[in-house]
Amino acid sequence: MGRRRLRGFFWALLVLFAGGCQAFRLRELVFVTPTPATGAAPRPVAPASPAPALPPLPSGLDEEEQRLVALYQKVLPSVVNIDVEGAEVSAFGSGSGFVYDNQGHIVTNNHVVENAQEIWVTFYDGTVTRARVVGRDVYSDLAVIRAEALPEGLQPAELGDSDALRVGQKVVAIGNPFGLRGTMTLGVISALGRALETPTRFQIPDVIQTDAAINPGNSGGPLVDLQGRVVGVNSAIRTDPNAGPANIGIGFAIPVNTVKRVVPQLIREGRVRYPYLGISSTGSISLAELRARGYDVPATRGVLVQEVLPDGPAGRAGLRGGTHEVRVRGIRVLLGGDIITAIDGHPVGSFDELVSYLVNHTEVGQTVTLTVLRDGRALSIPVTLGERPAP
């Protein structure tokens, strides 16, 4: 199956990026090379109409209702609507974003703007302006755009700490699902540390799962805690192929700590550099499952190295891949390779944990030490990390 066909199949049946009320057309747009941010800050302009006054809190609300109303009033002025147009008349879509700083930088999803030829932003007060791409990153599904004109009283969003999140914690999504601007939904953190597939062979680590309703058009909008701090960027939903692209209670958000790492690089350079080992592993099949099924593996936690690119960083350092093939749950697994149990002394129990550590704690060109099990012995192997290849 060709790469393009595989991408279309994957997005149609498993994860639909919530890219707008015309999301199914976004994939038809013509790709536009990102334009680096240059020049002075955008000039402020008068809004198209007076900014809507936020009403006082009504009486008779319980404590949680008061908190939610106040949260909405705090966050909404930072949320924007993004309309995207492509080369063809029928190629258009919409999504969400939030104001990052006073210079007019706006955070959204890469998939919202990746094929855009023209971008229009509508601010909370009704100001409408063109925007241009500053930088995009397919590996985190994040992008930064910059508005050409700014309204008076621009209000950047407050960023929280996604590492402090806990399952069961209440969160709110604010965005523009199906073009319904300023929509707020309430839910909880359903899970943490998910790995989200991308159109590339690399996954996004540390993704937040939530049951707060996220639908087409919510993409790029903020997921916030009850203090009104952004903890994630709403990005994708799991859908029922028989029910169409609508929320079924499983949504995903890119953690805000990824935003803190990626967005400054996008503003500064227009791109993000990722460290790279050059190995493949078993993915969803753990060492514990392999041992439970009777396969001879020397550990129940760690990363089973299946394949090593000969000219990659791990290959040059001498790591070894698998030697014989088995089938587990219909999935091809190569046994007999090295098992990585730690990186720089930090234990890793799965491939997702290894990728998370590489992305969040290492840099291209850095030398790390892998602790590896091979033939019953623990070895320390230094590896100089390369740069992840272009998608």
Short mmCIF file of C-alpha atoms in Angstrom, two decimals:
data_model
loop_
_atom_site.label_atom_id
_atom_site.label_comp_id
_atom_site.label_asym_id
_atom_site.label_seq_id
_atom_site.Cartn_x
_atom_site.Cartn_y
_atom_site.Cartn_z
CA MET A 1 0.00 0.00 0.00
CA GLY A 2 1.51 3.36 -1.05
CA ARG A 3 2.38 5.97 1.56
CA ARG A 4 -0.32 8.40 0.41
CA ARG A 5 -2.98 5.70 0.37
CA LEU A 6 -1.88 4.48 3.79
CA ARG A 7 -2.12 7.98 5.23
CA GLY A 8 -5.65 8.43 3.87
CA PHE A 9 -6.76 5.06 5.19
CA PHE A 10 -5.32 5.72 8.63
CA TRP A 11 -6.92 9.13 9.08
CA ALA A 12 -10.28 7.98 7.71
CA LEU A 13 -10.67 4.97 9.99
CA LEU A 14 -8.69 5.55 13.18
CA VAL A 15 -7.98 9.14 14.11
CA LEU A 16 -9.66 12.13 12.49
CA PHE A 17 -7.89 15.39 13.02
CA ALA A 18 -10.59 17.88 14.02
CA GLY A 19 -9.66 20.38 11.35
CA GLY A 20 -12.92 22.21 10.74
CA CYS A 21 -16.44 21.98 9.38
CA GLN A 22 -14.87 21.21 5.99
CA ALA A 23 -12.11 19.04 7.47
CA PHE A 24 -12.46 16.35 4.82
CA ARG A 25 -11.40 18.92 2.22
CA LEU A 26 -8.33 20.14 4.03
CA ARG A 27 -6.26 17.28 2.66
CA GLU A 28 -6.91 18.60 -0.87
CA LEU A 29 -5.25 21.96 -0.31
CA VAL A 30 -1.97 22.88 -1.95
CA PHE A 31 1.08 22.83 0.32
CA VAL A 32 2.57 26.24 1.09
CA THR A 33 6.13 26.64 2.37
CA PRO A 34 6.17 28.35 5.81
CA THR A 35 7.29 31.96 5.85
CA PRO A 36 9.66 32.96 8.70
CA ALA A 37 8.52 35.87 10.85
CA THR A 38 10.33 39.11 10.00
CA GLY A 39 9.98 42.82 10.57
CA ALA A 40 8.30 44.84 13.28
CA ALA A 41 5.37 43.77 15.37
CA PRO A 42 1.97 43.96 13.66
CA ARG A 43 0.19 47.25 14.07
CA PRO A 44 -2.89 47.46 16.30
CA VAL A 45 -6.17 48.26 14.55
CA ALA A 46 -9.59 49.26 15.76
CA PRO A 47 -11.97 46.31 16.06
CA ALA A 48 -14.71 45.86 13.49
CA SER A 49 -17.23 46.46 16.27
CA PRO A 50 -16.97 47.22 19.98
CA ALA A 51 -15.64 44.30 21.98
CA PRO A 52 -18.47 42.47 23.69
CA ALA A 53 -18.68 43.29 27.36
CA LEU A 54 -18.42 40.32 29.67
CA PRO A 55 -21.53 40.20 31.86
CA PRO A 56 -21.27 40.03 35.63
CA LEU A 57 -21.65 36.62 37.22
CA PRO A 58 -25.35 35.88 37.79
CA SER A 59 -26.62 35.14 41.26
CA GLY A 60 -27.78 31.71 42.30
CA LEU A 61 -24.84 29.79 40.85
CA ASP A 62 -23.13 27.16 42.92
CA GLU A 63 -19.40 27.35 43.50
CA GLU A 64 -18.42 25.17 40.54
CA GLU A 65 -20.73 27.02 38.16
CA GLN A 66 -19.26 30.35 39.23
CA ARG A 67 -15.80 28.97 38.65
CA LEU A 68 -16.66 27.71 35.17
CA VAL A 69 -18.33 30.96 34.12
CA ALA A 70 -15.33 32.96 35.37
CA LEU A 71 -12.96 30.57 33.56
CA TYR A 72 -14.82 31.04 30.27
CA GLN A 73 -14.73 34.81 30.61
CA LYS A 74 -11.00 34.67 31.34
CA VAL A 75 -9.98 32.36 28.48
CA LEU A 76 -12.35 33.28 25.65
CA PRO A 77 -10.61 36.60 24.74
CA SER A 78 -7.43 34.60 24.00
CA VAL A 79 -9.14 32.15 21.61
CA VAL A 80 -9.32 32.85 17.87
CA ASN A 81 -11.09 31.38 14.89
CA ILE A 82 -8.91 30.40 11.93
CA ASP A 83 -10.28 30.16 8.39
CA VAL A 84 -8.07 28.54 5.78
CA GLU A 85 -8.33 28.82 2.00
CA GLY A 86 -6.50 26.84 -0.64
CA ALA A 87 -5.80 27.07 -4.34
CA GLU A 88 -9.16 25.61 -5.35
CA VAL A 89 -12.45 27.36 -4.75
CA SER A 90 -13.78 24.35 -2.83
CA ALA A 91 -10.65 23.94 -0.71
CA PHE A 92 -11.31 25.59 2.61
CA GLY A 93 -11.63 24.76 6.28
CA SER A 94 -11.64 26.24 9.73
CA GLY A 95 -10.06 25.60 13.09
CA SER A 96 -9.11 27.26 16.34
CA GLY A 97 -6.04 28.76 17.96
CA PHE A 98 -4.97 30.86 20.91
CA VAL A 99 -2.91 34.00 21.33
CA TYR A 100 0.64 33.17 22.43
CA ASP A 101 2.17 36.61 22.94
CA ASN A 102 1.71 40.33 22.42
CA GLN A 103 3.53 40.18 19.08
CA GLY A 104 0.55 38.50 17.43
CA HIS A 105 1.87 34.93 17.41
CA ILE A 106 -0.95 32.39 17.52
CA VAL A 107 -0.61 28.68 18.32
CA THR A 108 -2.68 26.17 16.38
CA ASN A 109 -2.30 22.69 14.88
CA ASN A 110 -0.04 21.98 11.95
CA HIS A 111 -2.83 20.11 10.19
CA VAL A 112 -5.05 23.20 10.31
CA VAL A 113 -2.66 25.33 8.24
CA GLU A 114 -0.22 22.94 6.55
CA ASN A 115 -1.76 23.32 3.08
CA ALA A 116 -3.03 26.88 3.42
CA GLN A 117 -2.50 29.53 0.78
CA GLU A 118 -4.50 32.11 2.67
CA ILE A 119 -5.25 32.33 6.40
CA TRP A 120 -7.77 34.62 8.10
CA VAL A 121 -8.00 35.07 11.87
CA THR A 122 -11.03 36.36 13.75
CA PHE A 123 -10.32 37.66 17.24
CA TYR A 124 -12.75 37.65 20.15
CA ASP A 125 -13.69 41.30 19.60
CA GLY A 126 -14.60 40.73 15.96
CA THR A 127 -11.36 41.97 14.39
CA VAL A 128 -10.61 40.03 11.20
CA THR A 129 -7.11 40.00 9.73
CA ARG A 130 -4.86 37.98 7.49
CA ALA A 131 -2.20 35.80 9.07
CA ARG A 132 0.87 34.02 7.74
CA VAL A 133 2.67 30.88 8.77
CA VAL A 134 5.76 31.45 10.92
CA GLY A 135 6.63 27.79 11.37
CA ARG A 136 5.13 24.31 11.31
CA ASP A 137 6.07 21.01 12.92
CA VAL A 138 4.44 17.83 11.66
CA TYR A 139 6.08 15.77 14.43
CA SER A 140 4.16 17.58 17.19
CA ASP A 141 1.21 18.73 15.04
CA LEU A 142 1.89 22.29 16.17
CA ALA A 143 2.16 25.47 14.12
CA VAL A 144 2.61 29.17 14.76
CA ILE A 145 0.93 31.81 12.64
CA ARG A 146 1.23 35.59 12.99
CA ALA A 147 -1.61 38.03 12.55
CA GLU A 148 -0.94 41.02 10.29
CA ALA A 149 -3.00 43.36 12.48
CA LEU A 150 -3.81 43.19 16.17
CA PRO A 151 -6.82 44.42 18.13
CA GLU A 152 -6.42 46.73 21.09
CA GLY A 153 -6.13 44.89 24.40
CA LEU A 154 -4.70 41.71 22.91
CA GLN A 155 -4.79 39.02 25.58
CA PRO A 156 -2.26 36.15 25.42
CA ALA A 157 -3.30 32.89 27.05
CA GLU A 158 -1.76 31.79 30.33
CA LEU A 159 0.23 28.56 30.02
CA GLY A 160 0.09 25.87 32.69
CA ASP A 161 2.17 22.74 33.38
CA SER A 162 1.05 19.53 31.69
CA ASP A 163 3.48 17.47 33.81
CA ALA A 164 1.35 18.35 36.84
CA LEU A 165 -1.86 16.90 35.35
CA ARG A 166 -3.54 13.89 36.93
CA VAL A 167 -6.12 11.48 35.57
CA GLY A 168 -9.57 12.53 36.81
CA GLN A 169 -8.74 16.23 36.86
CA LYS A 170 -11.41 18.44 35.27
CA VAL A 171 -10.53 20.32 32.09
CA VAL A 172 -12.33 22.55 29.62
CA ALA A 173 -12.00 22.79 25.83
CA ILE A 174 -12.78 26.12 24.15
CA GLY A 175 -12.89 26.50 20.39
CA ASN A 176 -15.03 26.64 17.29
CA PRO A 177 -16.47 23.17 16.55
CA PHE A 178 -18.37 23.06 13.26
CA GLY A 179 -17.93 26.83 13.05
CA LEU A 180 -19.81 27.45 16.32
CA ARG A 181 -17.47 30.07 17.76
CA GLY A 182 -16.67 30.32 21.42
CA THR A 183 -17.95 26.86 22.34
CA MET A 184 -16.97 25.51 25.76
CA THR A 185 -17.10 21.85 26.80
CA LEU A 186 -16.27 20.26 30.14
CA GLY A 187 -14.64 16.92 30.85
CA VAL A 188 -11.83 15.19 32.69
CA ILE A 189 -8.33 13.99 31.94
CA SER A 190 -9.05 10.41 30.86
CA ALA A 191 -5.45 9.26 30.48
CA LEU A 192 -1.91 10.60 30.24
CA GLY A 193 1.16 9.52 28.30
CA ARG A 194 -0.66 8.42 25.17
CA ALA A 195 1.29 8.18 21.91
CA LEU A 196 -0.54 9.73 18.95
CA GLU A 197 0.13 8.59 15.40
CA THR A 198 1.11 11.17 12.79
CA PRO A 199 1.24 11.03 8.98
CA THR A 200 4.94 10.20 9.46
CA ARG A 201 6.36 7.00 10.97
CA PHE A 202 7.04 8.86 14.22
CA GLN A 203 4.56 9.27 17.08
CA ILE A 204 3.78 12.28 19.28
CA PRO A 205 4.65 11.29 22.88
CA ASP A 206 2.99 12.28 26.18
CA VAL A 207 -0.38 13.10 24.61
CA ILE A 208 -3.35 13.93 26.86
CA GLN A 209 -6.57 11.97 26.46
CA THR A 210 -9.80 13.70 27.50
CA ASP A 211 -13.54 13.14 27.33
CA ALA A 212 -14.23 16.88 26.99
CA ALA A 213 -16.14 17.06 23.72
CA ILE A 214 -13.78 17.87 20.82
CA ASN A 215 -15.19 18.03 17.30
CA PRO A 216 -14.09 19.21 13.84
CA GLY A 217 -13.18 22.89 14.26
CA ASN A 218 -11.79 22.49 17.79
CA SER A 219 -8.34 21.72 16.38
CA GLY A 220 -5.71 24.12 17.66
CA GLY A 221 -7.87 25.48 20.45
CA PRO A 222 -6.85 25.32 24.10
CA LEU A 223 -7.55 22.63 26.66
CA VAL A 224 -7.45 24.44 30.00
CA ASP A 225 -7.52 23.57 33.69
CA LEU A 226 -10.01 25.10 36.12
CA GLN A 227 -7.63 28.00 36.76
CA GLY A 228 -7.89 28.93 33.09
CA ARG A 229 -4.33 27.88 32.25
CA VAL A 230 -3.67 26.16 28.92
CA VAL A 231 -2.58 22.57 29.55
CA GLY A 232 -2.94 21.24 26.02
CA VAL A 233 -3.75 21.96 22.38
CA ASN A 234 -6.79 20.03 21.14
CA SER A 235 -5.68 18.01 18.15
CA ALA A 236 -7.52 14.78 17.37
CA ILE A 237 -10.45 12.53 18.12
CA ARG A 238 -10.99 8.81 17.86
CA THR A 239 -14.09 8.22 15.76
CA ASP A 240 -16.54 5.48 14.90
CA PRO A 241 -16.20 4.82 11.13
CA ASN A 242 -19.94 4.13 10.99
CA ALA A 243 -20.95 7.33 12.79
CA GLY A 244 -18.91 9.97 10.96
CA PRO A 245 -16.45 12.57 12.28
CA ALA A 246 -18.06 13.38 15.62
CA ASN A 247 -17.01 13.11 19.25
CA ILE A 248 -17.46 9.76 21.00
CA GLY A 249 -15.68 10.76 24.21
CA ILE A 250 -12.09 10.08 23.18
CA GLY A 251 -10.15 13.21 22.33
CA PHE A 252 -6.44 14.00 22.32
CA ALA A 253 -4.48 17.15 23.11
CA ILE A 254 -0.82 17.98 22.63
CA PRO A 255 0.60 18.79 26.11
CA VAL A 256 1.42 22.42 26.83
CA ASN A 257 4.96 21.52 27.87
CA THR A 258 5.48 20.41 24.28
CA VAL A 259 4.17 23.83 23.23
CA LYS A 260 6.74 25.47 25.51
CA ARG A 261 9.52 23.49 23.84
CA VAL A 262 8.37 23.66 20.22
CA VAL A 263 6.82 27.11 19.78
CA PRO A 264 9.91 29.21 20.63
CA GLN A 265 11.87 27.19 18.04
CA LEU A 266 9.15 27.73 15.43
CA ILE A 267 9.16 31.47 16.09
CA ARG A 268 12.95 31.64 16.00
CA GLU A 269 13.77 29.22 13.17
CA GLY A 270 10.52 28.15 11.54
CA ARG A 271 11.27 24.50 12.29
CA VAL A 272 12.12 22.08 15.11
CA ARG A 273 15.07 19.68 15.30
CA TYR A 274 14.48 16.27 16.89
CA PRO A 275 17.11 13.84 18.20
CA TYR A 276 17.20 10.49 16.46
CA LEU A 277 18.50 6.99 17.23
CA GLY A 278 17.60 5.13 14.04
CA ILE A 279 15.93 2.04 15.49
CA SER A 280 12.51 0.39 15.36
CA SER A 281 10.81 -1.49 18.18
CA THR A 282 7.74 -3.61 18.92
CA GLY A 283 5.31 -0.75 19.59
CA SER A 284 2.18 -2.05 21.30
CA ILE A 285 3.62 -5.48 22.14
CA SER A 286 5.51 -5.39 25.43
CA LEU A 287 8.30 -7.59 26.67
CA ALA A 288 5.97 -8.79 29.44
CA GLU A 289 3.49 -10.02 26.85
CA LEU A 290 6.22 -11.75 24.87
CA ARG A 291 7.43 -13.58 27.97
CA ALA A 292 3.85 -14.47 28.99
CA ARG A 293 3.38 -16.03 25.55
CA GLY A 294 6.42 -18.22 26.12
CA TYR A 295 9.08 -16.36 24.15
CA ASP A 296 12.60 -16.28 25.56
CA VAL A 297 13.20 -12.63 26.44
CA PRO A 298 15.53 -11.70 29.34
CA ALA A 299 13.41 -8.86 30.78
CA THR A 300 9.79 -7.75 31.15
CA ARG A 301 10.50 -4.03 30.86
CA GLY A 302 12.58 -2.29 28.25
CA VAL A 303 12.76 -1.60 24.53
CA LEU A 304 13.29 -4.59 22.25
CA VAL A 305 15.36 -3.37 19.30
CA GLN A 306 13.91 -4.97 16.18
CA GLU A 307 15.76 -3.19 13.41
CA VAL A 308 18.75 -0.85 13.31
CA LEU A 309 19.55 1.44 10.40
CA PRO A 310 23.18 0.63 9.53
CA ASP A 311 24.06 4.26 8.81
CA GLY A 312 22.05 5.69 11.73
CA PRO A 313 23.37 6.77 15.13
CA ALA A 314 22.51 3.47 16.85
CA GLY A 315 23.92 1.45 13.97
CA ARG A 316 27.22 3.33 14.05
CA ALA A 317 27.37 2.77 17.82
CA GLY A 318 27.01 -0.99 17.38
CA LEU A 319 23.43 -1.71 18.52
CA ARG A 320 21.98 -4.95 17.19
CA GLY A 321 18.52 -5.70 15.84
CA GLY A 322 16.47 -8.90 15.89
CA THR A 323 17.48 -12.09 14.14
CA HIS A 324 14.36 -14.24 13.89
CA GLU A 325 10.73 -13.42 13.16
CA VAL A 326 7.59 -14.44 15.07
CA ARG A 327 3.95 -13.33 14.84
CA VAL A 328 2.15 -11.96 17.90
CA ARG A 329 -1.49 -10.93 17.50
CA GLY A 330 -0.80 -10.92 13.80
CA ILE A 331 2.04 -8.41 14.20
CA ARG A 332 5.55 -9.13 12.95
CA VAL A 333 8.11 -9.16 15.78
CA LEU A 334 11.86 -9.70 15.44
CA LEU A 335 13.40 -11.39 18.47
CA GLY A 336 17.03 -11.73 19.47
CA GLY A 337 18.02 -8.07 19.35
CA ASP A 338 19.35 -5.78 22.07
CA ILE A 339 17.01 -4.65 24.85
CA ILE A 340 17.42 -1.04 25.97
CA THR A 341 16.62 -0.73 29.67
CA ALA A 342 17.87 2.81 30.40
CA ILE A 343 19.15 5.99 28.80
CA ASP A 344 21.64 8.09 30.77
CA GLY A 345 20.65 6.07 33.83
CA HIS A 346 16.94 6.84 33.38
CA PRO A 347 14.95 3.56 33.22
CA VAL A 348 12.74 3.08 30.14
CA GLY A 349 10.07 0.42 30.19
CA SER A 350 8.68 0.87 26.68
CA PHE A 351 9.42 2.42 23.32
CA ASP A 352 7.01 5.29 24.12
CA GLU A 353 9.02 6.09 27.24
CA LEU A 354 12.26 6.07 25.25
CA VAL A 355 10.83 8.43 22.61
CA SER A 356 9.46 10.72 25.33
CA TYR A 357 12.85 10.95 27.00
CA LEU A 358 14.64 11.63 23.72
CA VAL A 359 12.18 14.37 22.74
CA ASN A 360 12.03 16.09 26.11
CA HIS A 361 15.52 15.68 27.55
CA THR A 362 18.05 15.39 24.72
CA GLU A 363 19.30 17.38 21.74
CA VAL A 364 20.68 16.66 18.30
CA GLY A 365 24.44 16.02 18.56
CA GLN A 366 24.30 15.04 22.24
CA THR A 367 25.99 11.81 23.31
CA VAL A 368 23.82 9.60 25.50
CA THR A 369 24.60 6.29 27.19
CA LEU A 370 22.23 3.40 26.56
CA THR A 371 22.08 0.52 29.02
CA VAL A 372 21.54 -2.58 26.90
CA LEU A 373 20.91 -6.25 27.64
CA ARG A 374 22.74 -8.50 25.18
CA ASP A 375 23.37 -12.23 25.54
CA GLY A 376 22.63 -12.08 29.26
CA ARG A 377 25.00 -9.17 29.94
CA ALA A 378 24.34 -5.49 30.66
CA LEU A 379 26.36 -3.18 28.41
CA SER A 380 26.80 0.58 28.40
CA ILE A 381 26.86 1.90 24.83
CA PRO A 382 27.47 5.59 24.06
CA VAL A 383 25.45 6.93 21.11
CA THR A 384 25.75 10.37 19.52
CA LEU A 385 22.24 11.37 18.52
CA GLY A 386 21.52 12.41 14.96
CA GLU A 387 18.70 14.57 13.61
CA ARG A 388 15.37 13.01 12.74
CA PRO A 389 15.01 12.92 8.93
CA ALA A 390 12.52 15.14 7.16
CA PRO A 391 9.05 13.61 6.80
#
